[in-house]
Coordinates of N, CA, C and O in Angstrom, one line a residue:
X8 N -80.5 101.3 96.4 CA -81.7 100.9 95.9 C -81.6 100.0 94.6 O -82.1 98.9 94.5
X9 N -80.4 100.7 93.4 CA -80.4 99.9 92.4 C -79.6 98.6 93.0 O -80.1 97.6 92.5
X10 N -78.8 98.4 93.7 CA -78.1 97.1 94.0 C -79.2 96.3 94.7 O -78.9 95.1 94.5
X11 N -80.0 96.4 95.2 CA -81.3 96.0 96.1 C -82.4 94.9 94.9 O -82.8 93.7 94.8
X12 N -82.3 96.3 94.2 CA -82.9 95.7 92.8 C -82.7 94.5 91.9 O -83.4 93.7 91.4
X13 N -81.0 94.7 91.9 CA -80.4 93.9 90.9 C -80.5 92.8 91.6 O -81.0 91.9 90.9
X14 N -80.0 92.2 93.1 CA -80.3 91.2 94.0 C -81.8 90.5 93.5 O -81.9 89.4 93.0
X15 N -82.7 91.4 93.8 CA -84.2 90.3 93.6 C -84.3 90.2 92.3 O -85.3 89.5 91.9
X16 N -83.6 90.6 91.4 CA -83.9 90.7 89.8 C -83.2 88.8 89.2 O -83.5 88.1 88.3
X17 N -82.0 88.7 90.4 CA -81.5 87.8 90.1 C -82.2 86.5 90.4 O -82.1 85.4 89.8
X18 N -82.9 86.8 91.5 CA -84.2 85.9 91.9 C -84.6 85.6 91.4 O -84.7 84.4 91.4
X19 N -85.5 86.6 90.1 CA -86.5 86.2 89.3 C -87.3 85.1 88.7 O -88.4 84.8 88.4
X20 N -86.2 84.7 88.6 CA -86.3 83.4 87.7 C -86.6 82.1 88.3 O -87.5 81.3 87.8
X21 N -85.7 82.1 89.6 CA -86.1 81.0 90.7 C -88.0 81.4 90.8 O -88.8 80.7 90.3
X22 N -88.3 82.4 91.4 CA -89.7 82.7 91.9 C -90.6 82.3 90.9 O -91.6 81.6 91.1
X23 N -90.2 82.8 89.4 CA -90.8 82.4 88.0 C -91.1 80.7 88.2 O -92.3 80.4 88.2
X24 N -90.2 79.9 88.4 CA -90.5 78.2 88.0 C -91.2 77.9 89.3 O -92.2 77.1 89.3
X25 N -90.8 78.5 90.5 CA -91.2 78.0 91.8 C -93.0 77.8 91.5 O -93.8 76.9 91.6
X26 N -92.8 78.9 91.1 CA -94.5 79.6 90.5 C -94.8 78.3 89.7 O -95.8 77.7 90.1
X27 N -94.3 77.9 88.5 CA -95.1 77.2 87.8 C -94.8 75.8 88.1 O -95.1 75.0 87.2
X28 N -94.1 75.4 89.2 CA -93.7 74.2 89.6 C -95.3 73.7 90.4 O -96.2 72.8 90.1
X29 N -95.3 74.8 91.6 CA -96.5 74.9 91.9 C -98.1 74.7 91.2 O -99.0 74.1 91.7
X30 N -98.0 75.3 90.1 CA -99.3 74.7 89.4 C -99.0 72.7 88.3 O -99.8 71.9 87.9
X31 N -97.6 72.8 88.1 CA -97.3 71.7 88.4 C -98.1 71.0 88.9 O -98.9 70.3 88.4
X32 N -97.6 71.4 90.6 CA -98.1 70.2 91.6 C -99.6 70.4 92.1 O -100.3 69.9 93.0
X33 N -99.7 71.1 91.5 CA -101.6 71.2 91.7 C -102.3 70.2 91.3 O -103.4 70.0 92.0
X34 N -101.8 69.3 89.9 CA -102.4 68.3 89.1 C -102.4 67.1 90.2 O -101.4 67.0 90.9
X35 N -103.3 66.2 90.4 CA -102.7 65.1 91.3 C -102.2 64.2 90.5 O -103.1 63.4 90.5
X36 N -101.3 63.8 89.7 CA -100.5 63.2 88.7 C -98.8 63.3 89.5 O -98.0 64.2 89.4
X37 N -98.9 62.0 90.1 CA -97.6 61.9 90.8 C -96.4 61.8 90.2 O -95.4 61.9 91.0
X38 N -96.2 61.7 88.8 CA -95.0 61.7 88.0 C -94.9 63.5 87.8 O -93.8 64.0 88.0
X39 N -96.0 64.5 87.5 CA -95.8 65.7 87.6 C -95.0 66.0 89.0 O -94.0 66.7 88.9
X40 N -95.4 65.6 90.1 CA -95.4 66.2 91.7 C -94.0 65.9 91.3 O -93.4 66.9 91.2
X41 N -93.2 64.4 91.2 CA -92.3 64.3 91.5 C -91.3 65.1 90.7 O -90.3 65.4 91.2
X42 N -91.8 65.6 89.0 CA -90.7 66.9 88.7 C -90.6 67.5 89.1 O -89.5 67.8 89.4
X43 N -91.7 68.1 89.6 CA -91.7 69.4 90.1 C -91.0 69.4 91.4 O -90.1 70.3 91.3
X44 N -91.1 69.0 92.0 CA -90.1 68.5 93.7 C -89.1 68.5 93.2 O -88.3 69.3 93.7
X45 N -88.6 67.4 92.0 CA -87.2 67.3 91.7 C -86.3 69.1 90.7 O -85.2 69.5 90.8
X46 N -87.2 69.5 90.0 CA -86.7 70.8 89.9 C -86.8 72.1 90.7 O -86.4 73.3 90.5
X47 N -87.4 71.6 91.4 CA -87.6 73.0 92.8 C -86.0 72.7 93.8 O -85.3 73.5 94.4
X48 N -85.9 71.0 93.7 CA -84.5 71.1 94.5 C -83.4 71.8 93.6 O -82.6 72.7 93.9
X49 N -83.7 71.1 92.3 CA -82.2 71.4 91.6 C -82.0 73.2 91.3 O -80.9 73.8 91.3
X50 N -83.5 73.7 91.2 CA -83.7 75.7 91.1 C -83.1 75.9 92.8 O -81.9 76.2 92.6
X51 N -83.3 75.9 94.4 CA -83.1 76.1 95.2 C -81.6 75.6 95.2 O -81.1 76.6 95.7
X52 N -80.7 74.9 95.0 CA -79.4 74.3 95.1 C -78.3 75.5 95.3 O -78.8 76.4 94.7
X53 N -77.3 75.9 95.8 CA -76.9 77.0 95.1 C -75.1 76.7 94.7 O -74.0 77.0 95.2
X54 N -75.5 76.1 93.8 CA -74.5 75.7 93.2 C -74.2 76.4 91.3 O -75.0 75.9 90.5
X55 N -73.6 76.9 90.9 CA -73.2 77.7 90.2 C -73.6 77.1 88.3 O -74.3 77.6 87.4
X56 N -72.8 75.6 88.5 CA -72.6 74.8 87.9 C -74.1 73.5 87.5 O -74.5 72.8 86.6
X57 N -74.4 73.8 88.2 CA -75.9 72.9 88.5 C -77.0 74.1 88.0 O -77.7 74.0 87.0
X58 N -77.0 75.0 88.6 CA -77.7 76.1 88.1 C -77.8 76.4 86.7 O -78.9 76.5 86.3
X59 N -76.4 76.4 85.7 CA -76.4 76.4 84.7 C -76.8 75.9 83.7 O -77.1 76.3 82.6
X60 N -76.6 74.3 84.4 CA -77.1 73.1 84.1 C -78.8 72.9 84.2 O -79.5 72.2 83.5
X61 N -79.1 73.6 84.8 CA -80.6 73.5 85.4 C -81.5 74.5 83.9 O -82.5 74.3 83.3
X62 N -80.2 76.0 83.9 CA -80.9 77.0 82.9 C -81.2 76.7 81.5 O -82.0 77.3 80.7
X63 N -80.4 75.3 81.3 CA -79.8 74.9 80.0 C -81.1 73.7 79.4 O -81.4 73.5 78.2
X64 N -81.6 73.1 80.8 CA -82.6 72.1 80.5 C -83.8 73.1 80.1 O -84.2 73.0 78.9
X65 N -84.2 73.9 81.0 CA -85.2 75.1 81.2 C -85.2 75.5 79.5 O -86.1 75.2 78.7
X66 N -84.0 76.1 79.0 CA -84.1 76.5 77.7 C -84.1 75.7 76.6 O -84.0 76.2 75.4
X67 N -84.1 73.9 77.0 CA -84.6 73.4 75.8 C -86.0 72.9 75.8 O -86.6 72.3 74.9
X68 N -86.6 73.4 77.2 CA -87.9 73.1 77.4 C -88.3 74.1 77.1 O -89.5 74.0 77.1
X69 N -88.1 75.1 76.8 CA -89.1 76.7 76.4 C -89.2 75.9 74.9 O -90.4 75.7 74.5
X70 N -87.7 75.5 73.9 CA -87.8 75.7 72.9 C -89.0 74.9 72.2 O -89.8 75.2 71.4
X71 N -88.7 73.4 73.0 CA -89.9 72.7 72.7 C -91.3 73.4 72.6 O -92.0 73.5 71.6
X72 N -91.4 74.0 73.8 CA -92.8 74.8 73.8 C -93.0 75.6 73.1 O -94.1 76.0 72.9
X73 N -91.9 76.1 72.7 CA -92.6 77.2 71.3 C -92.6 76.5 70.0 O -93.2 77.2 69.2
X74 N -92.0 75.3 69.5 CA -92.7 74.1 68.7 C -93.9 73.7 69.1 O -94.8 73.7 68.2
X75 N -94.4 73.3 70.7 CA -95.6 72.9 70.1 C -96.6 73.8 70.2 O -97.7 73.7 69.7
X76 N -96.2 75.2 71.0 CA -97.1 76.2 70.2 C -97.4 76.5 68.9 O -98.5 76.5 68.4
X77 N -96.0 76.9 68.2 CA -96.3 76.8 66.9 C -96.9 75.6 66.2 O -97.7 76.0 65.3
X78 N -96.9 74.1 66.4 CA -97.7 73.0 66.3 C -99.3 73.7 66.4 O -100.2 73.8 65.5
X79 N -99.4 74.2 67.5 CA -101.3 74.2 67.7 C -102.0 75.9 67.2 O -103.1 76.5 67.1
X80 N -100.5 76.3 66.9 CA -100.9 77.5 66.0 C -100.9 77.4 64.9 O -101.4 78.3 64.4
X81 N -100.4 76.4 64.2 CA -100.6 76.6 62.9 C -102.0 75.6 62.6 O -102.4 75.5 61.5
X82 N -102.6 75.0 63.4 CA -103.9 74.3 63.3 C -105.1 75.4 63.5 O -106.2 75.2 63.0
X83 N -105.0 76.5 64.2 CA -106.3 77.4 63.8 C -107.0 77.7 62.7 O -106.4 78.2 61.7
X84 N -107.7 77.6 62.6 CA -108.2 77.6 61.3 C -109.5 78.8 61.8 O -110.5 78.5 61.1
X85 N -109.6 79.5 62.3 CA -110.8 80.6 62.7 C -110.4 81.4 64.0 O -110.4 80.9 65.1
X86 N -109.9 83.0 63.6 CA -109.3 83.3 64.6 C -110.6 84.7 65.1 O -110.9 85.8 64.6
X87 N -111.2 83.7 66.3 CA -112.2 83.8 67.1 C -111.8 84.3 68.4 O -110.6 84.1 68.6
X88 N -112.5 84.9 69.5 CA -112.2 85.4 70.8 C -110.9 84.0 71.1 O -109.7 84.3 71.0
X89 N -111.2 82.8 71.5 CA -110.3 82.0 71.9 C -109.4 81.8 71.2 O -108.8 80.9 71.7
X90 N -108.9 82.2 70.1 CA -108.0 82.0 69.4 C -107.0 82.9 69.5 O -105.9 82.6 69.3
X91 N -107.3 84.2 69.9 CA -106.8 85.1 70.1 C -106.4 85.4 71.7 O -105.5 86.1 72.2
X92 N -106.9 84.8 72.0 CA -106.7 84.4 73.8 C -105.6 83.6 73.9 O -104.8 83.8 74.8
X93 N -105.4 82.6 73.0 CA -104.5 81.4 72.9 C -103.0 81.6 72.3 O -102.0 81.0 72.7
X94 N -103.1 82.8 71.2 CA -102.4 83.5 71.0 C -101.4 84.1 71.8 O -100.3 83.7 72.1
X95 N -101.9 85.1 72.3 CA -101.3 86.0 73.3 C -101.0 85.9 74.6 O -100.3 86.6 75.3
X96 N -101.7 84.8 75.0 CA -100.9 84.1 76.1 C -100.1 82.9 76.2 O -99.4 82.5 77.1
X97 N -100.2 82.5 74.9 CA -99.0 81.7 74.7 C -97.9 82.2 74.3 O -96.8 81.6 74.6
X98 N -97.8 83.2 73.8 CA -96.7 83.8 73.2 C -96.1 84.2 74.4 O -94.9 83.8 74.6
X99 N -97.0 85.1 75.4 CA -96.2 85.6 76.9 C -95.5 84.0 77.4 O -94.2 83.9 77.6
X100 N -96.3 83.0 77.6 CA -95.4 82.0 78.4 C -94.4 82.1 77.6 O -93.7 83.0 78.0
X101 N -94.1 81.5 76.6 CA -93.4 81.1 75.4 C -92.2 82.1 76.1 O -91.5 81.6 77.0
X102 N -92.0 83.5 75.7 CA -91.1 84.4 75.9 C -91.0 84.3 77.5 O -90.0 84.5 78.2
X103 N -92.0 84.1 77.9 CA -91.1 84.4 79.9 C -90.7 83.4 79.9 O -89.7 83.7 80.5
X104 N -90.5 82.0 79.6 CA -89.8 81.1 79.6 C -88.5 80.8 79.0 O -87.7 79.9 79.3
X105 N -88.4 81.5 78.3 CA -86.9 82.2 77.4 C -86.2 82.8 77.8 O -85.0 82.8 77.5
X106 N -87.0 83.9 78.5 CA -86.4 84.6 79.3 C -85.8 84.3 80.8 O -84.7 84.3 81.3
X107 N -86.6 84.2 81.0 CA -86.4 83.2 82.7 C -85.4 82.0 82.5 O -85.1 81.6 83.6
X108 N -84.8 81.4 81.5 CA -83.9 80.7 81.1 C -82.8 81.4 81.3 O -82.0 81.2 82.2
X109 N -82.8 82.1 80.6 CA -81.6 83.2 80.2 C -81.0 83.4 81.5 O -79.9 83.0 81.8
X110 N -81.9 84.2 82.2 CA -81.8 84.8 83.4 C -80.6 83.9 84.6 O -79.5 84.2 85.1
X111 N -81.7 82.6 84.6 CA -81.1 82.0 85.7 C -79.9 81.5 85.0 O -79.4 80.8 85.9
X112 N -79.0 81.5 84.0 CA -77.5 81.5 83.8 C -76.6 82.3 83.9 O -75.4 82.2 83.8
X113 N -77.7 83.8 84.0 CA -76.9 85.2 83.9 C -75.9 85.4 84.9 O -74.9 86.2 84.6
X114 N -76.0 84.8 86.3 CA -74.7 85.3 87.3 C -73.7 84.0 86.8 O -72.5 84.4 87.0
X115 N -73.6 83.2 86.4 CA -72.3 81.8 85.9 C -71.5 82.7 84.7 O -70.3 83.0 84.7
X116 N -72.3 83.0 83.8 CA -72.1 83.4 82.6 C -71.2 84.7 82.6 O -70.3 84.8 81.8
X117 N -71.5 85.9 83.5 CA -71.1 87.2 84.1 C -69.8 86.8 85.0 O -68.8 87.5 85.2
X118 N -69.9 86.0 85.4 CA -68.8 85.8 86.1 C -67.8 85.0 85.4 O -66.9 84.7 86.2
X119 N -67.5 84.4 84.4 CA -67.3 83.2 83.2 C -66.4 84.8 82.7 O -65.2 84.9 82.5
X120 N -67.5 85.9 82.5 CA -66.5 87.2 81.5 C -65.8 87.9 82.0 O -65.0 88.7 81.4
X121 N -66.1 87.8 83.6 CA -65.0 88.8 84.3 C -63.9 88.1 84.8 O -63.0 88.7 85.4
X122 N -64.0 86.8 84.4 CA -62.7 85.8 84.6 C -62.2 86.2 83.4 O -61.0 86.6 83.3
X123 N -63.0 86.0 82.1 CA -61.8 86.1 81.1 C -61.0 87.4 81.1 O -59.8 87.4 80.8
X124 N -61.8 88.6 81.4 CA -61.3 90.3 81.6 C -60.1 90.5 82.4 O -59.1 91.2 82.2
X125 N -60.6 89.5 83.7 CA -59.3 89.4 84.5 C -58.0 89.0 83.9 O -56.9 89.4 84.3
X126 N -58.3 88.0 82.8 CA -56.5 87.3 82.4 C -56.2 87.9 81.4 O -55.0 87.8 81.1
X127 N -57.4 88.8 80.4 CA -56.3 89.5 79.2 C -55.8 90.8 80.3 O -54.8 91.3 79.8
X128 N -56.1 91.6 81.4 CA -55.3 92.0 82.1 C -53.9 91.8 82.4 O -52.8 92.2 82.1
X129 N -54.4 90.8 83.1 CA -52.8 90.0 83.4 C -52.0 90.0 82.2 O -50.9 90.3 82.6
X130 N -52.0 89.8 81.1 CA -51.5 89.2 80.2 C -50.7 90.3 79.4 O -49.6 90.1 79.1
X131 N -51.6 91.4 79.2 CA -50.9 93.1 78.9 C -50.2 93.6 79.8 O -49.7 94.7 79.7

């Protein structure tokens, strides 16, 4: 069951952008459509190295977004029902996109340490 788990857990992250590629392409804004198409190939690929590459864009796009959150957060000036709405769900994107970053590097990176584990073996 826990190995079952860990398999879709590794998923996650794919399902996560698929998800918001999709409201992406909801906009009819064809330069959107075509990211979104173009990062749904490069998330589906399964290439290790590309993946990494893919986690690494993802995580300088979170960072941005939590600049321009912080940008439109520090412009409140009256913290009212929407402001507080704006708050707290930005903060969730903000962190699942950090997170979901993370994630989709986590099998390159795990396997990156059990190579290195493997050769100070060898080496003793």
């Amino acid at each position: 069951m826990y190995n079952k788990l860990s398999k879709i857990g590794l998923f996650l992250p794919q399902i996560y952008f698929f998800a918001i590629c999709c409201i992406i392409a909801a906009n009819p804004n064809f330069v959107m459509i075509g990211v979104a198409v173009f990062l749904l190939a490069l998330i589906f690929i399964k290439n290790k190295i590309l993946n990494v590459g893919v986690a690494a864009f993802l995580l300088f796009f979170s960072f941005w977004m939590l600049l321009a959150f912080l940008s439109d957060f520090h412009e409140i000036t009256i913290m009212d029902q929407k402001a507080w709405e704006f708050v707290i769900l930005g903060s969730l994107f903000v962190l699942a996109n950090f997170a979901m970053s993370l994630l989709m590097g986590y099998p390159f990176f795990r396997e990156q340490v059990l190579i290195s584990k493997g050769d100070d073996y060898y080496i003793a």
